[in-house]
């Protein structure tokens, strides 16, 4: 899904300068396609793709971040109980998801707080601790939205400013926002 340039928005092409590239909003799909055109690795997060392309446009070498080694230890398999100990390196698996959904209901999902909980597991926590963590992280209002989810952050801010706004108004405001250079629109 390639986004067509808005007014003043340059095409992603060989003649694009690094500074100009960094002034604009690009979809991850656009960045991946442009990286491939330039013979660059087209995988990773949107932030990594942006940094990789910017370095290439600026004539600099991009040093890939070191991959974090995943613990390859034992993973949970059924049946699980509240007393089941979560092994270090436990992933957000379907077995774990099914058990938590059974305990919490269909509203359960692996959000950032739960992914972080399992990612930090060190072999001392139980599935009951995971349940407790879920419930503890549900209160406290809106949580921060990571920078790579710019549309989500924009949507939250727009709805705060326009509580009765319609979806078509939100989408028009988003198009206007993303079609402006960063230095003319600010960051959400």
PDB file of C-alpha atoms in Angstrom:
ATOM      1  CA  UNK A   1       0.000   0.000   0.000  1.00  0.00           C
ATOM      2  CA  UNK A   2       1.967   2.977  -1.219  1.00  0.00           C
ATOM      3  CA  UNK A   3       0.937   6.365  -0.009  1.00  0.00           C
ATOM      4  CA  UNK A   4       0.918   9.025  -2.689  1.00  0.00           C
ATOM      5  CA  UNK A   5       2.824  12.163  -1.840  1.00  0.00           C
ATOM      6  CA  UNK A   6       0.792  15.007  -0.445  1.00  0.00           C
ATOM      7  CA  UNK A   7       1.343  18.630  -1.419  1.00  0.00           C
ATOM      8  CA  UNK A   8       5.056  19.276  -1.216  1.00  0.00           C
ATOM      9  CA  UNK A   9       5.844  15.762  -0.074  1.00  0.00           C
ATOM     10  CA  UNK A  10       8.716  14.404  -2.160  1.00  0.00           C
ATOM     11  CA  UNK A  11       8.791  11.026  -3.858  1.00  0.00           C
ATOM     12  CA  UNK A  12      10.997   8.418  -2.268  1.00  0.00           C
ATOM     13  CA  UNK A  13      13.771   8.327  -4.834  1.00  0.00           C
ATOM     14  CA  UNK A  14      17.515   8.313  -5.323  1.00  0.00           C
ATOM     15  CA  UNK A  15      17.761  12.105  -5.392  1.00  0.00           C
ATOM     16  CA  UNK A  16      16.150  12.559  -1.989  1.00  0.00           C
ATOM     17  CA  UNK A  17      18.427  14.182   0.600  1.00  0.00           C
ATOM     18  CA  UNK A  18      18.618  12.745   4.112  1.00  0.00           C
ATOM     19  CA  UNK A  19      17.370  15.963   5.745  1.00  0.00           C
ATOM     20  CA  UNK A  20      14.339  16.110   3.463  1.00  0.00           C
ATOM     21  CA  UNK A  21      13.638  12.396   3.949  1.00  0.00           C
ATOM     22  CA  UNK A  22      13.552  12.865   7.729  1.00  0.00           C
ATOM     23  CA  UNK A  23      11.094  15.772   7.465  1.00  0.00           C
ATOM     24  CA  UNK A  24       8.226  13.581   6.247  1.00  0.00           C
ATOM     25  CA  UNK A  25       5.967  10.802   7.441  1.00  0.00           C
ATOM     26  CA  UNK A  26       6.412   7.489   5.605  1.00  0.00           C
ATOM     27  CA  UNK A  27       4.491   4.252   5.909  1.00  0.00           C
ATOM     28  CA  UNK A  28       6.523   1.219   6.880  1.00  0.00           C
ATOM     29  CA  UNK A  29       5.619  -0.450   3.563  1.00  0.00           C
ATOM     30  CA  UNK A  30       6.997   2.569   1.689  1.00  0.00           C
ATOM     31  CA  UNK A  31      10.208   2.452   3.714  1.00  0.00           C
ATOM     32  CA  UNK A  32      10.662  -1.284   3.115  1.00  0.00           C
ATOM     33  CA  UNK A  33      10.138  -0.887  -0.654  1.00  0.00           C
ATOM     34  CA  UNK A  34      12.567   2.055  -0.786  1.00  0.00           C
ATOM     35  CA  UNK A  35      15.146   0.127   1.244  1.00  0.00           C
ATOM     36  CA  UNK A  36      14.929  -2.768  -1.246  1.00  0.00           C
ATOM     37  CA  UNK A  37      15.345  -0.330  -4.165  1.00  0.00           C
ATOM     38  CA  UNK A  38      18.515   0.967  -2.519  1.00  0.00           C
ATOM     39  CA  UNK A  39      19.815  -2.551  -1.867  1.00  0.00           C
ATOM     40  CA  UNK A  40      19.334  -2.206   1.878  1.00  0.00           C
ATOM     41  CA  UNK A  41      17.866  -4.646   4.344  1.00  0.00           C
ATOM     42  CA  UNK A  42      14.095  -4.087   4.355  1.00  0.00           C
ATOM     43  CA  UNK A  43      13.265  -5.733   7.686  1.00  0.00           C
ATOM     44  CA  UNK A  44      13.074  -4.476  11.243  1.00  0.00           C
ATOM     45  CA  UNK A  45      11.017  -1.848  12.972  1.00  0.00           C
ATOM     46  CA  UNK A  46       9.907   1.341  11.272  1.00  0.00           C
ATOM     47  CA  UNK A  47      12.477   3.234  13.355  1.00  0.00           C
ATOM     48  CA  UNK A  48      15.251   0.884  12.193  1.00  0.00           C
ATOM     49  CA  UNK A  49      14.217   1.203   8.547  1.00  0.00           C
ATOM     50  CA  UNK A  50      14.155   4.988   8.851  1.00  0.00           C
ATOM     51  CA  UNK A  51      17.628   5.073  10.437  1.00  0.00           C
ATOM     52  CA  UNK A  52      19.022   2.623   7.861  1.00  0.00           C
ATOM     53  CA  UNK A  53      17.666   4.649   4.929  1.00  0.00           C
ATOM     54  CA  UNK A  54      18.723   7.983   6.444  1.00  0.00           C
ATOM     55  CA  UNK A  55      22.282   6.688   6.879  1.00  0.00           C
ATOM     56  CA  UNK A  56      22.315   5.483   3.281  1.00  0.00           C
ATOM     57  CA  UNK A  57      21.008   8.803   1.958  1.00  0.00           C
ATOM     58  CA  UNK A  58      23.584  10.618   4.088  1.00  0.00           C
ATOM     59  CA  UNK A  59      26.423   8.424   2.795  1.00  0.00           C
ATOM     60  CA  UNK A  60      27.042   6.897   6.224  1.00  0.00           C
ATOM     61  CA  UNK A  61      27.359   3.293   7.281  1.00  0.00           C
ATOM     62  CA  UNK A  62      24.476   1.996   9.357  1.00  0.00           C
ATOM     63  CA  UNK A  63      25.461  -0.283  12.199  1.00  0.00           C
ATOM     64  CA  UNK A  64      22.699  -2.816  12.758  1.00  0.00           C
ATOM     65  CA  UNK A  65      21.647  -3.073  16.395  1.00  0.00           C
ATOM     66  CA  UNK A  66      22.803  -6.264  18.062  1.00  0.00           C
ATOM     67  CA  UNK A  67      20.050  -8.835  18.161  1.00  0.00           C
ATOM     68  CA  UNK A  68      19.025  -9.702  21.673  1.00  0.00           C
ATOM     69  CA  UNK A  69      19.507 -13.408  22.169  1.00  0.00           C
ATOM     70  CA  UNK A  70      16.310 -15.161  23.100  1.00  0.00           C
ATOM     71  CA  UNK A  71      16.542 -17.660  25.874  1.00  0.00           C
ATOM     72  CA  UNK A  72      15.958 -21.016  24.277  1.00  0.00           C
ATOM     73  CA  UNK A  73      14.896 -22.751  27.447  1.00  0.00           C
ATOM     74  CA  UNK A  74      11.774 -24.650  28.211  1.00  0.00           C
ATOM     75  CA  UNK A  75       8.422 -23.164  27.184  1.00  0.00           C
ATOM     76  CA  UNK A  76       5.151 -23.820  28.966  1.00  0.00           C
ATOM     77  CA  UNK A  77       2.790 -26.417  27.603  1.00  0.00           C
ATOM     78  CA  UNK A  78      -0.589 -27.373  29.056  1.00  0.00           C
ATOM     79  CA  UNK A  79      -2.176 -27.894  31.411  1.00  0.00           C
ATOM     80  CA  UNK A  80      -1.489 -24.672  33.310  1.00  0.00           C
ATOM     81  CA  UNK A  81      -2.604 -23.659  36.794  1.00  0.00           C
ATOM     82  CA  UNK A  82      -2.268 -20.484  38.842  1.00  0.00           C
ATOM     83  CA  UNK A  83       0.732 -22.096  40.551  1.00  0.00           C
ATOM     84  CA  UNK A  84       2.567 -22.945  37.314  1.00  0.00           C
ATOM     85  CA  UNK A  85       6.002 -21.325  37.388  1.00  0.00           C
ATOM     86  CA  UNK A  86       6.798 -19.224  34.315  1.00  0.00           C
ATOM     87  CA  UNK A  87      10.226 -20.239  32.980  1.00  0.00           C
ATOM     88  CA  UNK A  88      12.784 -17.601  32.039  1.00  0.00           C
ATOM     89  CA  UNK A  89      12.323 -16.575  28.423  1.00  0.00           C
ATOM     90  CA  UNK A  90       8.690 -17.673  28.228  1.00  0.00           C
ATOM     91  CA  UNK A  91       7.133 -16.310  25.066  1.00  0.00           C
ATOM     92  CA  UNK A  92       3.605 -15.020  24.634  1.00  0.00           C
ATOM     93  CA  UNK A  93       2.481 -18.398  23.352  1.00  0.00           C
ATOM     94  CA  UNK A  94      -0.935 -19.699  22.367  1.00  0.00           C
ATOM     95  CA  UNK A  95      -0.909 -21.996  25.429  1.00  0.00           C
ATOM     96  CA  UNK A  96      -0.363 -19.034  27.745  1.00  0.00           C
ATOM     97  CA  UNK A  97      -2.895 -16.911  25.818  1.00  0.00           C
ATOM     98  CA  UNK A  98      -5.542 -19.641  26.047  1.00  0.00           C
ATOM     99  CA  UNK A  99      -5.089 -20.029  29.813  1.00  0.00           C
ATOM    100  CA  UNK A 100      -5.153 -16.277  30.457  1.00  0.00           C
ATOM    101  CA  UNK A 101      -8.220 -15.853  28.231  1.00  0.00           C
ATOM    102  CA  UNK A 102      -9.931 -18.624  30.196  1.00  0.00           C
ATOM    103  CA  UNK A 103      -9.163 -16.804  33.459  1.00  0.00           C
ATOM    104  CA  UNK A 104      -9.756 -13.202  32.344  1.00  0.00           C
ATOM    105  CA  UNK A 105     -12.222 -13.508  29.499  1.00  0.00           C
ATOM    106  CA  UNK A 106     -12.187 -12.539  25.838  1.00  0.00           C
ATOM    107  CA  UNK A 107     -10.869  -9.064  26.711  1.00  0.00           C
ATOM    108  CA  UNK A 108      -7.427 -10.523  27.365  1.00  0.00           C
ATOM    109  CA  UNK A 109      -4.677  -9.602  24.930  1.00  0.00           C
ATOM    110  CA  UNK A 110      -0.903  -9.427  25.036  1.00  0.00           C
ATOM    111  CA  UNK A 111      -0.400  -5.691  25.282  1.00  0.00           C
ATOM    112  CA  UNK A 112       2.923  -3.995  26.013  1.00  0.00           C
ATOM    113  CA  UNK A 113       2.559  -4.492  29.774  1.00  0.00           C
ATOM    114  CA  UNK A 114       1.960  -8.237  29.429  1.00  0.00           C
ATOM    115  CA  UNK A 115       4.647  -8.749  26.794  1.00  0.00           C
ATOM    116  CA  UNK A 116       7.067  -6.949  29.095  1.00  0.00           C
ATOM    117  CA  UNK A 117       5.997  -9.104  32.063  1.00  0.00           C
ATOM    118  CA  UNK A 118       6.733 -12.321  30.166  1.00  0.00           C
ATOM    119  CA  UNK A 119       9.850 -10.876  28.552  1.00  0.00           C
ATOM    120  CA  UNK A 120      11.276 -10.147  32.003  1.00  0.00           C
ATOM    121  CA  UNK A 121      10.321 -13.539  33.414  1.00  0.00           C
ATOM    122  CA  UNK A 122      13.240 -15.015  35.330  1.00  0.00           C
ATOM    123  CA  UNK A 123      11.789 -18.322  36.496  1.00  0.00           C
ATOM    124  CA  UNK A 124      10.434 -17.012  39.815  1.00  0.00           C
ATOM    125  CA  UNK A 125       6.948 -15.809  38.817  1.00  0.00           C
ATOM    126  CA  UNK A 126       3.787 -17.879  38.487  1.00  0.00           C
ATOM    127  CA  UNK A 127       0.758 -17.685  36.242  1.00  0.00           C
ATOM    128  CA  UNK A 128      -1.070 -16.147  39.238  1.00  0.00           C
ATOM    129  CA  UNK A 129       1.522 -13.362  39.165  1.00  0.00           C
ATOM    130  CA  UNK A 130       0.692 -12.883  35.469  1.00  0.00           C
ATOM    131  CA  UNK A 131      -3.022 -12.603  36.335  1.00  0.00           C
ATOM    132  CA  UNK A 132      -2.238 -10.128  39.110  1.00  0.00           C
ATOM    133  CA  UNK A 133      -0.072  -8.108  36.720  1.00  0.00           C
ATOM    134  CA  UNK A 134      -2.883  -8.000  34.152  1.00  0.00           C
ATOM    135  CA  UNK A 135      -5.364  -6.672  36.693  1.00  0.00           C
ATOM    136  CA  UNK A 136      -2.871  -4.199  38.176  1.00  0.00           C
ATOM    137  CA  UNK A 137      -2.099  -2.715  34.757  1.00  0.00           C
ATOM    138  CA  UNK A 138      -5.759  -2.253  33.771  1.00  0.00           C
ATOM    139  CA  UNK A 139      -6.317   0.672  36.098  1.00  0.00           C
ATOM    140  CA  UNK A 140      -4.392   3.877  35.916  1.00  0.00           C
ATOM    141  CA  UNK A 141      -5.884   5.403  32.778  1.00  0.00           C
ATOM    142  CA  UNK A 142      -4.441   5.599  29.324  1.00  0.00           C
ATOM    143  CA  UNK A 143      -0.983   4.130  28.850  1.00  0.00           C
ATOM    144  CA  UNK A 144       1.744   5.653  26.712  1.00  0.00           C
ATOM    145  CA  UNK A 145       1.738   4.644  23.061  1.00  0.00           C
ATOM    146  CA  UNK A 146       5.168   3.825  21.644  1.00  0.00           C
ATOM    147  CA  UNK A 147       6.563   6.254  19.080  1.00  0.00           C
ATOM    148  CA  UNK A 148       6.299   3.873  16.148  1.00  0.00           C
ATOM    149  CA  UNK A 149       2.489   3.953  16.488  1.00  0.00           C
ATOM    150  CA  UNK A 150       2.137   7.553  15.377  1.00  0.00           C
ATOM    151  CA  UNK A 151      -1.381   7.100  13.969  1.00  0.00           C
ATOM    152  CA  UNK A 152      -2.563   5.673  17.303  1.00  0.00           C
ATOM    153  CA  UNK A 153      -1.020   8.576  19.228  1.00  0.00           C
ATOM    154  CA  UNK A 154      -2.555  11.066  16.781  1.00  0.00           C
ATOM    155  CA  UNK A 155      -5.973   9.391  17.109  1.00  0.00           C
ATOM    156  CA  UNK A 156      -5.893   9.539  20.911  1.00  0.00           C
ATOM    157  CA  UNK A 157      -4.892  13.219  20.913  1.00  0.00           C
ATOM    158  CA  UNK A 158      -7.465  14.095  18.239  1.00  0.00           C
ATOM    159  CA  UNK A 159     -10.307  12.399  20.131  1.00  0.00           C
ATOM    160  CA  UNK A 160      -9.254  14.202  23.315  1.00  0.00           C
ATOM    161  CA  UNK A 161      -9.514  17.529  21.448  1.00  0.00           C
ATOM    162  CA  UNK A 162     -12.661  16.535  19.454  1.00  0.00           C
ATOM    163  CA  UNK A 163     -14.704  14.194  21.674  1.00  0.00           C
ATOM    164  CA  UNK A 164     -17.724  14.368  19.372  1.00  0.00           C
ATOM    165  CA  UNK A 165     -15.723  14.225  16.134  1.00  0.00           C
ATOM    166  CA  UNK A 166     -16.654  11.803  13.366  1.00  0.00           C
ATOM    167  CA  UNK A 167     -14.331   9.208  11.855  1.00  0.00           C
ATOM    168  CA  UNK A 168     -14.198  10.953   8.480  1.00  0.00           C
ATOM    169  CA  UNK A 169     -13.080  14.147  10.270  1.00  0.00           C
ATOM    170  CA  UNK A 170     -10.365  12.221  12.120  1.00  0.00           C
ATOM    171  CA  UNK A 171      -9.088  10.676   8.882  1.00  0.00           C
ATOM    172  CA  UNK A 172      -9.060  14.043   7.111  1.00  0.00           C
ATOM    173  CA  UNK A 173      -7.128  15.559  10.026  1.00  0.00           C
ATOM    174  CA  UNK A 174      -4.686  12.621   9.947  1.00  0.00           C
ATOM    175  CA  UNK A 175      -4.072  13.054   6.207  1.00  0.00           C
ATOM    176  CA  UNK A 176      -3.399  16.745   6.746  1.00  0.00           C
ATOM    177  CA  UNK A 177      -1.076  15.991   9.686  1.00  0.00           C
ATOM    178  CA  UNK A 178       0.984  13.319   7.953  1.00  0.00           C
ATOM    179  CA  UNK A 179       1.244  15.296   4.709  1.00  0.00           C
ATOM    180  CA  UNK A 180       3.063  18.126   6.476  1.00  0.00           C
ATOM    181  CA  UNK A 181       6.771  18.071   7.193  1.00  0.00           C
ATOM    182  CA  UNK A 182       7.617  17.245  10.805  1.00  0.00           C
ATOM    183  CA  UNK A 183       9.036  20.702  11.448  1.00  0.00           C
ATOM    184  CA  UNK A 184       5.705  22.283  10.431  1.00  0.00           C
ATOM    185  CA  UNK A 185       3.370  20.056  12.419  1.00  0.00           C
ATOM    186  CA  UNK A 186       5.207  19.068  15.564  1.00  0.00           C
ATOM    187  CA  UNK A 187       5.008  15.661  17.165  1.00  0.00           C
ATOM    188  CA  UNK A 188       2.132  14.140  19.068  1.00  0.00           C
TER     189      UNK A 188
END
